[in-house]
């Protein structure tokens, strides 16, 4: 199912225009299959736009963007890519289980799949630890719980690629640790490719690879270890700041 | 993945799942259900006593209103419901999943069509059997027109929600889209007595045919050719606007 070059996502000259603003400027990057790639950078740097381009919901995308061997947004990718937006996109006037039942029916419609669907819903509820809240209205849940419902929806179809936009924002440390454990399990046991964005740098240490972004450009594409070593710093956060300063100096010199 | 997960223009199972989901959402909102079902009943009762002295007027206005209620309520409910779907991110999520646009549109039409059947059964039943609304034709034909009107309301609601960025804007489309049709549909003055320009405009507005259809049932025991023409026009408009509504759903957005 992977393309010949063995990458899950491959971008060449990826550019996105929003209104008169160029949000992404000619990005080149790859996402390795079966690994967790962290997309890090400050708010407003274009992380969400990049993710929407990968999922195929972003308009005005130019350059090449191959996802699981097909152009991003290709209809054949829809069952294979799970996507969680930053704001939880679930029906607040349905219970947790009713939400999952509906999205499961969209993924695998028909009576014949009823048992498969029920199992998938139960499994997803367990994975995000919401079994005890399955009959609660999504609108009555806390923000963090609603985020997990949204995540559970993306886990339903056992997707090959999971694109998660700041999935752990506002969650307590215990839950954050549990979710990162789940992400690692998905990558290790199901060979799921995960692209996870965050503006919290300490989450970078939990990823296999990192894409550091700033102002619509990618500053670095490497493993956390390599980034720290190259910058001669102890943390990814310091490495990021180092890269930002270096880029600013380069711009200054070029002027 | 099996062949059933491919995105066909219309997948019956996905359409039914969508309709069931919309009805489940309604089921969690008993007040809305109550308002949907009871307000037309109360209004038609009120109308009956307003025209206590002239039963003929009640017949003609009452029959027209039985067609107009479902159109207006379904317009409002659908425009808000689809606007919420757009703003909550669930629409983006659904369109990134293997759901056809037709499944979504048809799902909404089915769900609100079912509500309209219930609403019209109550309002029409009460009018004919308790309030003495005098119809020559079959009350079931009134119900048929009412359901087609509801479908038209759903279609218009879906369509205009694409042009509304907020609930404030969405409710403003009600007077903008519905009121001109209400004024020109023949409810206040027979359409052939209007100024030629206004009559010409009323000739191209779908609600005119909804009201004409109701009046055909009111005045004729048989199914007339005009009645068939009227319901075909209403149904055709509903399908056309539903298709336009589907065209406003974009998988890729800025």
CSV table of C-alpha atoms in Angstrom, one decimal:
chain,number,residue,atom,x,y,z
A,1,UNK,CA,0.0,0.0,0.0
A,2,UNK,CA,3.0,2.3,0.4
A,3,UNK,CA,4.5,4.0,-2.6
A,4,UNK,CA,7.8,2.9,-4.0
A,5,UNK,CA,9.8,5.4,-2.0
A,6,UNK,CA,8.5,3.9,1.3
A,7,UNK,CA,7.2,7.1,2.8
A,8,UNK,CA,3.7,7.8,4.1
A,9,UNK,CA,3.6,11.5,3.2
A,10,UNK,CA,5.8,13.2,0.7
A,11,UNK,CA,5.6,16.9,0.0
A,12,UNK,CA,7.5,18.8,-2.7
A,13,UNK,CA,7.2,22.6,-3.0
A,14,UNK,CA,4.0,22.5,-1.0
A,15,UNK,CA,2.4,25.9,-1.0
A,16,UNK,CA,-0.9,27.1,0.4
A,17,UNK,CA,-2.6,30.4,-0.2
A,18,UNK,CA,-5.3,31.7,2.2
A,19,UNK,CA,-6.8,34.9,0.9
A,20,UNK,CA,-3.9,37.1,0.0
A,21,UNK,CA,-1.6,35.4,2.5
A,22,UNK,CA,0.8,32.6,1.7
A,23,UNK,CA,0.5,30.3,4.7
A,24,UNK,CA,2.9,27.6,3.6
A,25,UNK,CA,5.9,28.5,1.4
A,26,UNK,CA,7.2,25.7,-0.8
A,27,UNK,CA,7.7,23.0,1.8
A,28,UNK,CA,9.6,19.8,1.2
A,29,UNK,CA,9.2,17.1,3.8
A,30,UNK,CA,8.5,13.4,4.3
A,31,UNK,CA,6.7,11.5,6.9
A,32,UNK,CA,8.0,8.0,7.6
A,33,UNK,CA,5.4,5.1,7.8
A,34,UNK,CA,4.7,3.5,11.1
A,35,UNK,CA,6.3,6.3,13.1
A,36,UNK,CA,5.2,9.2,15.1
A,37,UNK,CA,6.1,12.5,13.5
A,38,UNK,CA,5.7,15.6,15.6
A,39,UNK,CA,4.8,18.8,13.9
A,40,UNK,CA,6.0,21.6,16.2
A,41,UNK,CA,5.9,25.3,16.1
A,42,UNK,CA,4.3,28.3,17.6
A,43,UNK,CA,0.5,29.1,17.2
A,44,UNK,CA,-0.3,30.5,13.8
A,45,UNK,CA,2.8,29.0,12.0
A,46,UNK,CA,0.8,26.9,9.6
A,47,UNK,CA,0.6,23.6,11.4
A,48,UNK,CA,-3.2,23.2,11.0
A,49,UNK,CA,-3.0,24.3,7.4
A,50,UNK,CA,-0.3,21.7,6.7
A,51,UNK,CA,-2.5,19.0,8.3
A,52,UNK,CA,-5.6,20.0,6.4
A,53,UNK,CA,-3.6,19.9,3.2
A,54,UNK,CA,-2.5,16.3,4.1
A,55,UNK,CA,-6.0,15.3,4.9
A,56,UNK,CA,-7.3,17.0,1.7
A,57,UNK,CA,-9.7,19.5,3.2
A,58,UNK,CA,-7.5,22.6,2.4
A,59,UNK,CA,-8.3,24.6,-0.7
A,60,UNK,CA,-5.6,26.3,-2.9
A,61,UNK,CA,-2.8,23.8,-2.4
A,62,UNK,CA,0.0,23.8,-5.0
A,63,UNK,CA,3.1,21.7,-5.4
A,64,UNK,CA,3.0,17.9,-5.0
A,65,UNK,CA,1.6,16.2,-1.9
A,66,UNK,CA,1.5,12.4,-2.0
A,67,UNK,CA,-0.3,10.6,0.9
A,68,UNK,CA,0.0,6.8,1.2
A,69,UNK,CA,0.9,6.7,-2.5
A,70,UNK,CA,-2.0,8.8,-3.8
A,71,UNK,CA,-2.5,12.6,-4.2
A,72,UNK,CA,-3.7,14.1,-1.0
A,73,UNK,CA,-7.5,14.2,-0.8
A,74,UNK,CA,-8.0,11.3,-3.3
A,75,UNK,CA,-11.3,9.6,-2.6
A,76,UNK,CA,-9.5,6.2,-2.0
A,77,UNK,CA,-7.7,7.8,1.0
A,78,UNK,CA,-10.9,8.8,2.9
A,79,UNK,CA,-11.3,5.5,4.7
A,80,UNK,CA,-7.6,5.2,5.3
A,81,UNK,CA,-6.8,8.6,6.9
A,82,UNK,CA,-8.1,9.5,10.4
A,83,UNK,CA,-8.2,13.2,11.2
A,84,UNK,CA,-8.8,15.0,14.4
A,85,UNK,CA,-9.3,18.8,14.2
A,86,UNK,CA,-8.1,21.1,17.0
A,87,UNK,CA,-11.6,21.8,18.1
A,88,UNK,CA,-13.4,18.6,18.9
A,89,UNK,CA,-15.8,17.9,15.9
A,90,UNK,CA,-18.5,15.8,17.4
A,91,UNK,CA,-22.2,16.2,17.8
A,92,UNK,CA,-22.8,17.8,21.2
A,93,UNK,CA,-26.4,16.8,21.2
A,94,UNK,CA,-25.7,13.1,20.9
A,95,UNK,CA,-24.3,10.7,23.5
A,96,UNK,CA,-20.7,9.5,23.1
A,97,UNK,CA,-21.8,6.1,21.8
A,98,UNK,CA,-24.3,7.6,19.4
A,99,UNK,CA,-21.6,9.8,18.0
A,100,UNK,CA,-19.3,6.8,17.5
A,101,UNK,CA,-22.1,4.7,16.1
A,102,UNK,CA,-22.9,7.2,13.4
A,103,UNK,CA,-19.3,7.8,12.3
A,104,UNK,CA,-18.7,4.0,12.3
A,105,UNK,CA,-21.8,3.6,10.0
A,106,UNK,CA,-20.3,6.1,7.6
A,107,UNK,CA,-17.0,4.1,7.5
A,108,UNK,CA,-18.6,0.7,7.3
A,109,UNK,CA,-22.2,1.0,6.3
A,110,UNK,CA,-24.8,-1.7,6.1
A,111,UNK,CA,-26.3,-4.4,8.3
A,112,UNK,CA,-23.6,-6.9,7.4
A,113,UNK,CA,-21.0,-4.9,9.3
A,114,UNK,CA,-23.1,-4.3,12.4
A,115,UNK,CA,-21.0,-6.6,14.7
A,116,UNK,CA,-17.7,-5.2,13.3
A,117,UNK,CA,-19.0,-1.7,14.0
A,118,UNK,CA,-20.0,-2.5,17.5
A,119,UNK,CA,-16.6,-4.0,18.2
A,120,UNK,CA,-14.9,-1.0,16.7
A,121,UNK,CA,-16.9,1.4,18.8
A,122,UNK,CA,-16.2,-0.5,22.0
A,123,UNK,CA,-12.5,-0.7,21.2
A,124,UNK,CA,-12.2,3.0,20.4
A,125,UNK,CA,-14.1,3.9,23.6
A,126,UNK,CA,-11.7,1.7,25.6
A,127,UNK,CA,-8.6,3.2,23.9
A,128,UNK,CA,-9.6,6.8,24.9
A,129,UNK,CA,-10.8,5.6,28.3
A,130,UNK,CA,-14.4,6.8,28.0
A,131,UNK,CA,-16.3,3.5,28.5
A,132,UNK,CA,-17.8,4.9,31.7
A,133,UNK,CA,-19.1,7.9,29.9
A,134,UNK,CA,-20.5,6.3,26.8
A,135,UNK,CA,-24.1,7.3,27.6
A,136,UNK,CA,-23.3,10.9,28.5
A,137,UNK,CA,-24.2,13.7,26.0
A,138,UNK,CA,-21.0,14.9,24.4
A,139,UNK,CA,-22.1,18.5,25.2
A,140,UNK,CA,-22.1,17.7,28.9
A,141,UNK,CA,-18.5,16.4,28.9
A,142,UNK,CA,-15.5,18.4,29.9
A,143,UNK,CA,-13.3,19.9,27.1
A,144,UNK,CA,-10.7,17.2,27.5
A,145,UNK,CA,-13.3,14.4,27.4
A,146,UNK,CA,-14.8,15.8,24.3
A,147,UNK,CA,-11.3,15.9,22.7
A,148,UNK,CA,-11.1,12.2,23.4
A,149,UNK,CA,-14.5,11.5,21.8
A,150,UNK,CA,-13.2,13.3,18.7
A,151,UNK,CA,-10.0,11.2,18.9
A,152,UNK,CA,-12.1,8.0,19.3
A,153,UNK,CA,-13.9,8.8,16.1
A,154,UNK,CA,-10.6,8.9,14.2
A,155,UNK,CA,-9.6,5.6,15.7
A,156,UNK,CA,-12.7,3.8,14.5
A,157,UNK,CA,-11.7,2.7,11.1
A,158,UNK,CA,-8.2,1.6,12.1
A,159,UNK,CA,-6.7,4.1,9.7
A,160,UNK,CA,-3.2,3.8,8.1
A,161,UNK,CA,-2.5,7.4,8.8
A,162,UNK,CA,-3.7,9.4,11.8
A,163,UNK,CA,-3.5,13.2,11.6
A,164,UNK,CA,-4.0,14.7,15.0
A,165,UNK,CA,-4.1,18.5,15.5
A,166,UNK,CA,-3.0,19.3,19.0
A,167,UNK,CA,-4.7,16.3,20.5
A,168,UNK,CA,-3.4,16.7,24.0
A,169,UNK,CA,-4.0,20.4,24.6
A,170,UNK,CA,-5.8,21.0,27.9
A,171,UNK,CA,-5.5,17.4,29.1
A,172,UNK,CA,-4.2,16.5,32.5
A,173,UNK,CA,-0.7,15.0,32.7
A,174,UNK,CA,-1.9,11.5,33.4
A,175,UNK,CA,-4.2,11.4,30.5
A,176,UNK,CA,-1.5,13.0,28.3
A,177,UNK,CA,0.9,10.2,29.2
A,178,UNK,CA,-1.8,7.6,28.5
A,179,UNK,CA,-2.6,9.0,25.1
A,180,UNK,CA,1.1,9.1,24.1
A,181,UNK,CA,1.3,5.5,25.2
A,182,UNK,CA,-1.7,4.8,22.9
A,183,UNK,CA,0.0,6.6,20.0
A,184,UNK,CA,3.1,4.5,20.5
A,185,UNK,CA,1.1,1.3,20.7
A,186,UNK,CA,-0.7,2.2,17.4
A,187,UNK,CA,2.6,2.9,15.7
A,188,UNK,CA,4.3,-0.3,17.1
A,189,UNK,CA,1.4,-2.8,16.8
A,190,UNK,CA,-0.7,-1.6,13.9
A,191,UNK,CA,2.1,0.2,12.0
A,192,UNK,CA,-0.1,3.3,12.0
A,193,UNK,CA,1.6,6.4,10.8
A,194,UNK,CA,1.0,9.4,13.1
A,195,UNK,CA,1.4,13.0,12.3
A,196,UNK,CA,0.8,15.0,15.5
A,197,UNK,CA,1.0,18.7,16.0
A,198,UNK,CA,1.7,20.5,19.2
A,199,UNK,CA,2.9,23.9,20.3
A,200,UNK,CA,4.2,22.4,23.6
A,201,UNK,CA,7.8,21.6,23.0
A,202,UNK,CA,8.1,18.9,25.8
A,203,UNK,CA,5.9,16.7,23.7
A,204,UNK,CA,8.6,16.7,21.1
A,205,UNK,CA,10.7,14.3,23.1
A,206,UNK,CA,8.0,11.6,22.7
A,207,UNK,CA,8.1,11.6,18.9
A,208,UNK,CA,10.3,9.5,16.6
A,209,UNK,CA,10.8,12.4,14.2
A,210,UNK,CA,10.1,16.1,14.3
A,211,UNK,CA,9.2,18.8,11.8
A,212,UNK,CA,9.9,22.2,13.3
A,213,UNK,CA,7.9,24.9,11.8
A,214,UNK,CA,7.9,28.7,11.9
A,215,UNK,CA,6.1,31.3,9.8
A,216,UNK,CA,5.0,28.8,7.1
A,217,UNK,CA,8.5,27.3,6.7
A,218,UNK,CA,10.1,24.1,8.0
A,219,UNK,CA,13.2,24.9,10.0
A,220,UNK,CA,14.3,21.3,10.7
A,221,UNK,CA,13.2,17.7,9.8
A,222,UNK,CA,15.1,15.2,12.0
A,223,UNK,CA,15.0,13.0,15.1
A,224,UNK,CA,14.8,14.7,18.5
A,225,UNK,CA,18.3,13.4,19.3
A,226,UNK,CA,19.9,14.6,16.1
A,227,UNK,CA,18.3,18.0,16.6
A,228,UNK,CA,19.7,18.4,20.1
A,229,UNK,CA,23.1,17.2,19.1
A,230,UNK,CA,23.3,19.4,16.0
A,231,UNK,CA,22.3,22.5,18.1
A,232,UNK,CA,24.4,21.4,21.1
A,233,UNK,CA,21.5,21.8,23.4
A,234,UNK,CA,19.8,19.7,26.1
A,235,UNK,CA,16.2,20.0,25.0
A,236,UNK,CA,14.3,20.3,21.8
A,237,UNK,CA,12.9,23.6,22.9
A,238,UNK,CA,16.5,25.1,23.2
A,239,UNK,CA,17.3,23.5,19.8
A,240,UNK,CA,14.2,25.2,18.3
A,241,UNK,CA,15.2,28.6,19.7
A,242,UNK,CA,18.7,28.1,18.4
A,243,UNK,CA,17.4,27.3,14.9
A,244,UNK,CA,15.1,30.4,15.0
A,245,UNK,CA,18.0,32.6,15.9
A,246,UNK,CA,20.2,31.1,13.2
A,247,UNK,CA,17.5,31.6,10.6
A,248,UNK,CA,17.1,35.3,11.7
A,249,UNK,CA,20.9,35.8,11.5
A,250,UNK,CA,20.9,34.3,8.0
A,251,UNK,CA,18.1,36.6,6.9
A,252,UNK,CA,19.9,39.6,8.4
A,253,UNK,CA,23.1,38.7,6.5
A,254,UNK,CA,21.2,38.2,3.3
A,255,UNK,CA,19.8,41.7,3.5
B,1,UNK,CA,-11.4,-2.2,2.7
B,2,UNK,CA,-14.4,-3.8,1.0
B,3,UNK,CA,-16.2,-2.3,-2.0
B,4,UNK,CA,-19.0,-1.0,0.2
B,5,UNK,CA,-16.7,1.7,1.6
B,6,UNK,CA,-16.1,3.3,-1.8
B,7,UNK,CA,-17.8,6.7,-2.2
B,8,UNK,CA,-20.8,6.3,-4.4
B,9,UNK,CA,-23.0,9.3,-5.1
B,10,UNK,CA,-25.7,7.9,-2.9
B,11,UNK,CA,-25.3,4.9,-0.5
B,12,UNK,CA,-28.6,3.9,1.0
B,13,UNK,CA,-27.0,2.6,4.2
B,14,UNK,CA,-25.1,5.8,4.8
B,15,UNK,CA,-28.1,7.9,3.9
B,16,UNK,CA,-30.2,6.0,6.5
B,17,UNK,CA,-27.5,6.2,9.1
B,18,UNK,CA,-27.4,10.0,8.6
B,19,UNK,CA,-31.2,10.3,8.8
B,20,UNK,CA,-31.2,8.2,12.0
B,21,UNK,CA,-28.4,10.4,13.4
B,22,UNK,CA,-30.4,13.6,12.7
B,23,UNK,CA,-33.5,12.1,14.3
B,24,UNK,CA,-31.4,11.0,17.4
B,25,UNK,CA,-30.2,14.6,17.7
B,26,UNK,CA,-33.8,15.8,17.7
B,27,UNK,CA,-34.7,13.2,20.2
B,28,UNK,CA,-32.3,14.7,22.7
B,29,UNK,CA,-34.1,18.0,22.3
B,30,UNK,CA,-37.7,17.4,23.3
B,31,UNK,CA,-38.5,21.1,23.4
B,32,UNK,CA,-37.7,21.5,19.8
B,33,UNK,CA,-39.8,18.4,18.9
B,34,UNK,CA,-42.7,19.8,21.0
B,35,UNK,CA,-42.5,23.2,19.2
B,36,UNK,CA,-42.3,21.6,15.8
B,37,UNK,CA,-45.4,19.4,16.4
B,38,UNK,CA,-47.6,21.7,18.6
B,39,UNK,CA,-47.1,25.2,17.2
B,40,UNK,CA,-48.9,24.5,13.8
B,41,UNK,CA,-51.7,22.8,15.7
B,42,UNK,CA,-52.1,25.8,18.0
B,43,UNK,CA,-51.9,28.3,15.2
B,44,UNK,CA,-54.5,26.5,13.0
B,45,UNK,CA,-56.8,26.3,16.1
B,46,UNK,CA,-56.3,30.1,16.6
B,47,UNK,CA,-57.1,30.7,13.0
B,48,UNK,CA,-60.3,28.7,13.2
B,49,UNK,CA,-61.6,31.0,16.0
B,50,UNK,CA,-60.3,34.2,14.3
B,51,UNK,CA,-62.5,33.3,11.4
B,52,UNK,CA,-65.3,32.0,13.5
B,53,UNK,CA,-67.9,34.0,11.6
B,54,UNK,CA,-66.7,33.1,8.1
B,55,UNK,CA,-66.0,29.4,7.7
B,56,UNK,CA,-65.3,29.8,3.9
B,57,UNK,CA,-62.3,32.0,4.7
B,58,UNK,CA,-61.0,29.6,7.3
B,59,UNK,CA,-61.2,26.8,4.6
B,60,UNK,CA,-59.1,28.7,2.1
B,61,UNK,CA,-56.6,30.3,4.4
B,62,UNK,CA,-56.5,27.2,6.6
B,63,UNK,CA,-55.7,24.9,3.7
B,64,UNK,CA,-53.0,27.3,2.5
B,65,UNK,CA,-51.4,27.5,5.9
B,66,UNK,CA,-51.3,23.7,6.2
B,67,UNK,CA,-48.9,23.9,3.2
B,68,UNK,CA,-47.0,26.9,4.5
B,69,UNK,CA,-46.3,25.7,8.1
B,70,UNK,CA,-44.1,22.7,7.1
B,71,UNK,CA,-42.2,24.8,4.6
B,72,UNK,CA,-41.3,27.5,7.1
B,73,UNK,CA,-40.5,25.3,10.1
B,74,UNK,CA,-38.4,22.9,8.1
B,75,UNK,CA,-36.6,25.8,6.5
B,76,UNK,CA,-35.7,27.2,9.9
B,77,UNK,CA,-34.7,23.9,11.5
B,78,UNK,CA,-32.6,22.8,8.5
B,79,UNK,CA,-30.8,26.0,8.0
B,80,UNK,CA,-29.8,26.1,11.6
B,81,UNK,CA,-28.9,22.4,11.8
B,82,UNK,CA,-26.7,22.5,8.7
B,83,UNK,CA,-25.1,25.7,9.8
B,84,UNK,CA,-24.2,24.0,13.1
B,85,UNK,CA,-22.8,21.1,11.1
B,86,UNK,CA,-20.6,23.6,9.2
B,87,UNK,CA,-19.4,25.6,12.2
B,88,UNK,CA,-18.8,22.6,14.6
B,89,UNK,CA,-16.4,21.0,12.2
B,90,UNK,CA,-18.5,17.8,11.9
B,91,UNK,CA,-19.2,18.7,8.2
B,92,UNK,CA,-15.4,18.9,7.5
B,93,UNK,CA,-14.9,15.6,9.3
B,94,UNK,CA,-17.7,13.9,7.4
B,95,UNK,CA,-16.5,15.1,4.1
B,96,UNK,CA,-13.0,13.9,4.9
B,97,UNK,CA,-14.6,10.5,5.5
B,98,UNK,CA,-16.1,8.3,2.8
B,99,UNK,CA,-19.5,10.0,2.9
B,100,UNK,CA,-21.1,11.2,-0.3
B,101,UNK,CA,-22.6,14.7,-0.4
B,102,UNK,CA,-25.8,13.1,-1.6
B,103,UNK,CA,-25.9,10.9,1.5
B,104,UNK,CA,-25.8,13.9,3.8
B,105,UNK,CA,-28.4,15.9,1.8
B,106,UNK,CA,-30.7,12.9,1.4
B,107,UNK,CA,-30.2,12.0,5.1
B,108,UNK,CA,-31.4,15.4,6.2
B,109,UNK,CA,-34.2,15.4,3.7
B,110,UNK,CA,-35.4,12.0,5.0
B,111,UNK,CA,-35.2,12.9,8.6
B,112,UNK,CA,-37.0,16.2,8.4
B,113,UNK,CA,-39.4,14.8,5.9
B,114,UNK,CA,-40.4,12.2,8.5
B,115,UNK,CA,-40.8,15.0,11.1
B,116,UNK,CA,-43.0,16.8,8.6
B,117,UNK,CA,-45.2,13.8,8.1
B,118,UNK,CA,-45.8,13.7,11.8
B,119,UNK,CA,-46.3,17.5,12.0
B,120,UNK,CA,-48.7,17.5,9.0
B,121,UNK,CA,-50.7,14.5,10.3
B,122,UNK,CA,-51.4,16.3,13.5
B,123,UNK,CA,-52.2,19.7,11.9
B,124,UNK,CA,-54.2,18.3,9.0
B,125,UNK,CA,-56.0,15.7,11.1
B,126,UNK,CA,-57.0,18.3,13.7
B,127,UNK,CA,-58.2,20.8,11.0
B,128,UNK,CA,-60.3,18.3,9.1
B,129,UNK,CA,-61.8,16.3,11.9
B,130,UNK,CA,-62.0,18.7,14.8
B,131,UNK,CA,-62.0,22.2,13.4
B,132,UNK,CA,-64.3,21.6,10.5
B,133,UNK,CA,-62.0,22.4,7.7
B,134,UNK,CA,-64.1,21.6,4.7
B,135,UNK,CA,-62.1,19.9,1.9
B,136,UNK,CA,-63.7,18.4,-1.1
B,137,UNK,CA,-60.7,16.2,-2.0
B,138,UNK,CA,-58.9,13.6,0.1
B,139,UNK,CA,-57.2,14.8,3.3
B,140,UNK,CA,-54.3,12.5,2.3
B,141,UNK,CA,-53.6,14.7,-0.7
B,142,UNK,CA,-53.3,17.6,1.7
B,143,UNK,CA,-50.8,15.6,3.6
B,144,UNK,CA,-48.9,14.8,0.4
B,145,UNK,CA,-48.6,18.5,-0.5
B,146,UNK,CA,-47.6,19.3,3.1
B,147,UNK,CA,-44.8,16.8,3.0
B,148,UNK,CA,-43.5,18.0,-0.4
B,149,UNK,CA,-43.6,21.6,1.0
B,150,UNK,CA,-41.6,20.4,4.0
B,151,UNK,CA,-39.1,18.9,1.6
B,152,UNK,CA,-38.9,22.2,-0.2
B,153,UNK,CA,-38.4,24.0,3.1
B,154,UNK,CA,-35.5,21.6,4.0
B,155,UNK,CA,-34.0,22.1,0.6
B,156,UNK,CA,-34.1,25.9,0.8
B,157,UNK,CA,-32.8,25.8,4.4
B,158,UNK,CA,-29.8,23.6,3.3
B,159,UNK,CA,-29.1,25.9,0.5
B,160,UNK,CA,-29.2,29.2,2.3
B,161,UNK,CA,-27.1,27.9,5.2
B,162,UNK,CA,-24.2,28.0,2.9
B,163,UNK,CA,-24.4,31.8,2.8
B,164,UNK,CA,-24.8,32.3,6.5
B,165,UNK,CA,-21.7,32.6,8.7
B,166,UNK,CA,-23.7,32.7,11.9
B,167,UNK,CA,-27.1,31.8,13.4
B,168,UNK,CA,-28.0,35.5,13.3
B,169,UNK,CA,-27.6,35.6,9.6
B,170,UNK,CA,-29.3,32.3,9.1
B,171,UNK,CA,-32.5,33.4,10.8
B,172,UNK,CA,-32.5,36.6,8.8
B,173,UNK,CA,-32.8,34.5,5.6
B,174,UNK,CA,-36.3,33.4,6.8
B,175,UNK,CA,-37.9,36.8,6.1
B,176,UNK,CA,-35.6,37.3,3.1
B,177,UNK,CA,-36.4,34.0,1.4
B,178,UNK,CA,-39.8,33.0,2.7
B,179,UNK,CA,-41.7,36.3,3.2
B,180,UNK,CA,-41.8,37.5,-0.4
B,181,UNK,CA,-43.1,34.0,-1.3
B,182,UNK,CA,-45.7,34.3,1.4
B,183,UNK,CA,-46.9,37.7,0.2
B,184,UNK,CA,-47.1,36.6,-3.4
B,185,UNK,CA,-48.4,33.0,-3.0
B,186,UNK,CA,-52.1,33.9,-3.2
B,187,UNK,CA,-52.7,33.7,0.5
B,188,UNK,CA,-53.7,37.4,0.8
B,189,UNK,CA,-55.0,38.2,-2.7
B,190,UNK,CA,-55.7,35.6,-5.5
B,191,UNK,CA,-52.7,35.5,-7.8
B,192,UNK,CA,-54.7,36.4,-10.9
B,193,UNK,CA,-55.8,39.7,-9.3
B,194,UNK,CA,-52.2,40.9,-8.7
B,195,UNK,CA,-50.5,43.5,-10.9
B,196,UNK,CA,-49.1,41.7,-14.0
B,197,UNK,CA,-45.4,42.1,-12.8
B,198,UNK,CA,-46.2,40.6,-9.3
B,199,UNK,CA,-48.2,37.8,-10.9
B,200,UNK,CA,-45.3,37.0,-13.1
B,201,UNK,CA,-43.0,36.9,-10.1
B,202,UNK,CA,-45.4,34.7,-8.2
B,203,UNK,CA,-45.5,32.4,-11.2
B,204,UNK,CA,-41.8,31.5,-10.6
B,205,UNK,CA,-41.9,31.2,-6.8
B,206,UNK,CA,-42.4,27.6,-5.6
B,207,UNK,CA,-44.6,28.5,-2.7
B,208,UNK,CA,-47.3,29.7,-5.1
B,209,UNK,CA,-47.7,26.2,-6.4
B,210,UNK,CA,-47.7,24.7,-2.9
B,211,UNK,CA,-50.7,27.0,-2.1
B,212,UNK,CA,-52.4,26.3,-5.4
B,213,UNK,CA,-52.1,22.6,-4.8
B,214,UNK,CA,-53.7,22.9,-1.5
B,215,UNK,CA,-56.6,24.9,-3.0
B,216,UNK,CA,-57.0,22.3,-5.7
B,217,UNK,CA,-57.6,19.7,-3.0
B,218,UNK,CA,-59.9,22.1,-1.2
B,219,UNK,CA,-62.1,22.7,-4.3
B,220,UNK,CA,-62.1,19.4,-6.2
B,221,UNK,CA,-63.1,15.9,-5.2
B,222,UNK,CA,-60.9,14.3,-7.9
B,223,UNK,CA,-57.2,14.7,-8.5
B,224,UNK,CA,-57.1,17.4,-11.2
B,225,UNK,CA,-54.5,18.0,-13.8
B,226,UNK,CA,-53.6,21.3,-12.1
B,227,UNK,CA,-53.0,19.5,-8.9
B,228,UNK,CA,-50.6,17.1,-10.5
B,229,UNK,CA,-48.8,20.0,-12.2
B,230,UNK,CA,-48.6,21.8,-8.8
B,231,UNK,CA,-47.1,19.0,-6.9
B,232,UNK,CA,-44.7,18.1,-9.7
B,233,UNK,CA,-43.4,21.7,-9.7
B,234,UNK,CA,-43.0,21.7,-5.9
B,235,UNK,CA,-41.2,18.4,-5.9
B,236,UNK,CA,-39.1,19.4,-8.9
B,237,UNK,CA,-38.1,22.7,-7.1
B,238,UNK,CA,-37.2,20.8,-4.0
B,239,UNK,CA,-35.0,18.4,-5.9
B,240,UNK,CA,-33.4,21.2,-7.8
B,241,UNK,CA,-32.6,23.2,-4.7
B,242,UNK,CA,-31.3,20.1,-2.9
B,243,UNK,CA,-28.9,19.6,-5.8
B,244,UNK,CA,-27.8,23.2,-5.5
B,245,UNK,CA,-27.4,22.6,-1.7
B,246,UNK,CA,-25.2,19.6,-2.4
B,247,UNK,CA,-23.1,21.9,-4.7
B,248,UNK,CA,-22.5,24.3,-1.8
B,249,UNK,CA,-20.8,21.5,0.2
B,250,UNK,CA,-17.1,21.7,-0.4
B,251,UNK,CA,-14.7,19.0,0.6
B,252,UNK,CA,-11.9,21.5,0.3
B,253,UNK,CA,-12.3,24.9,2.1
B,254,UNK,CA,-10.0,27.9,2.7
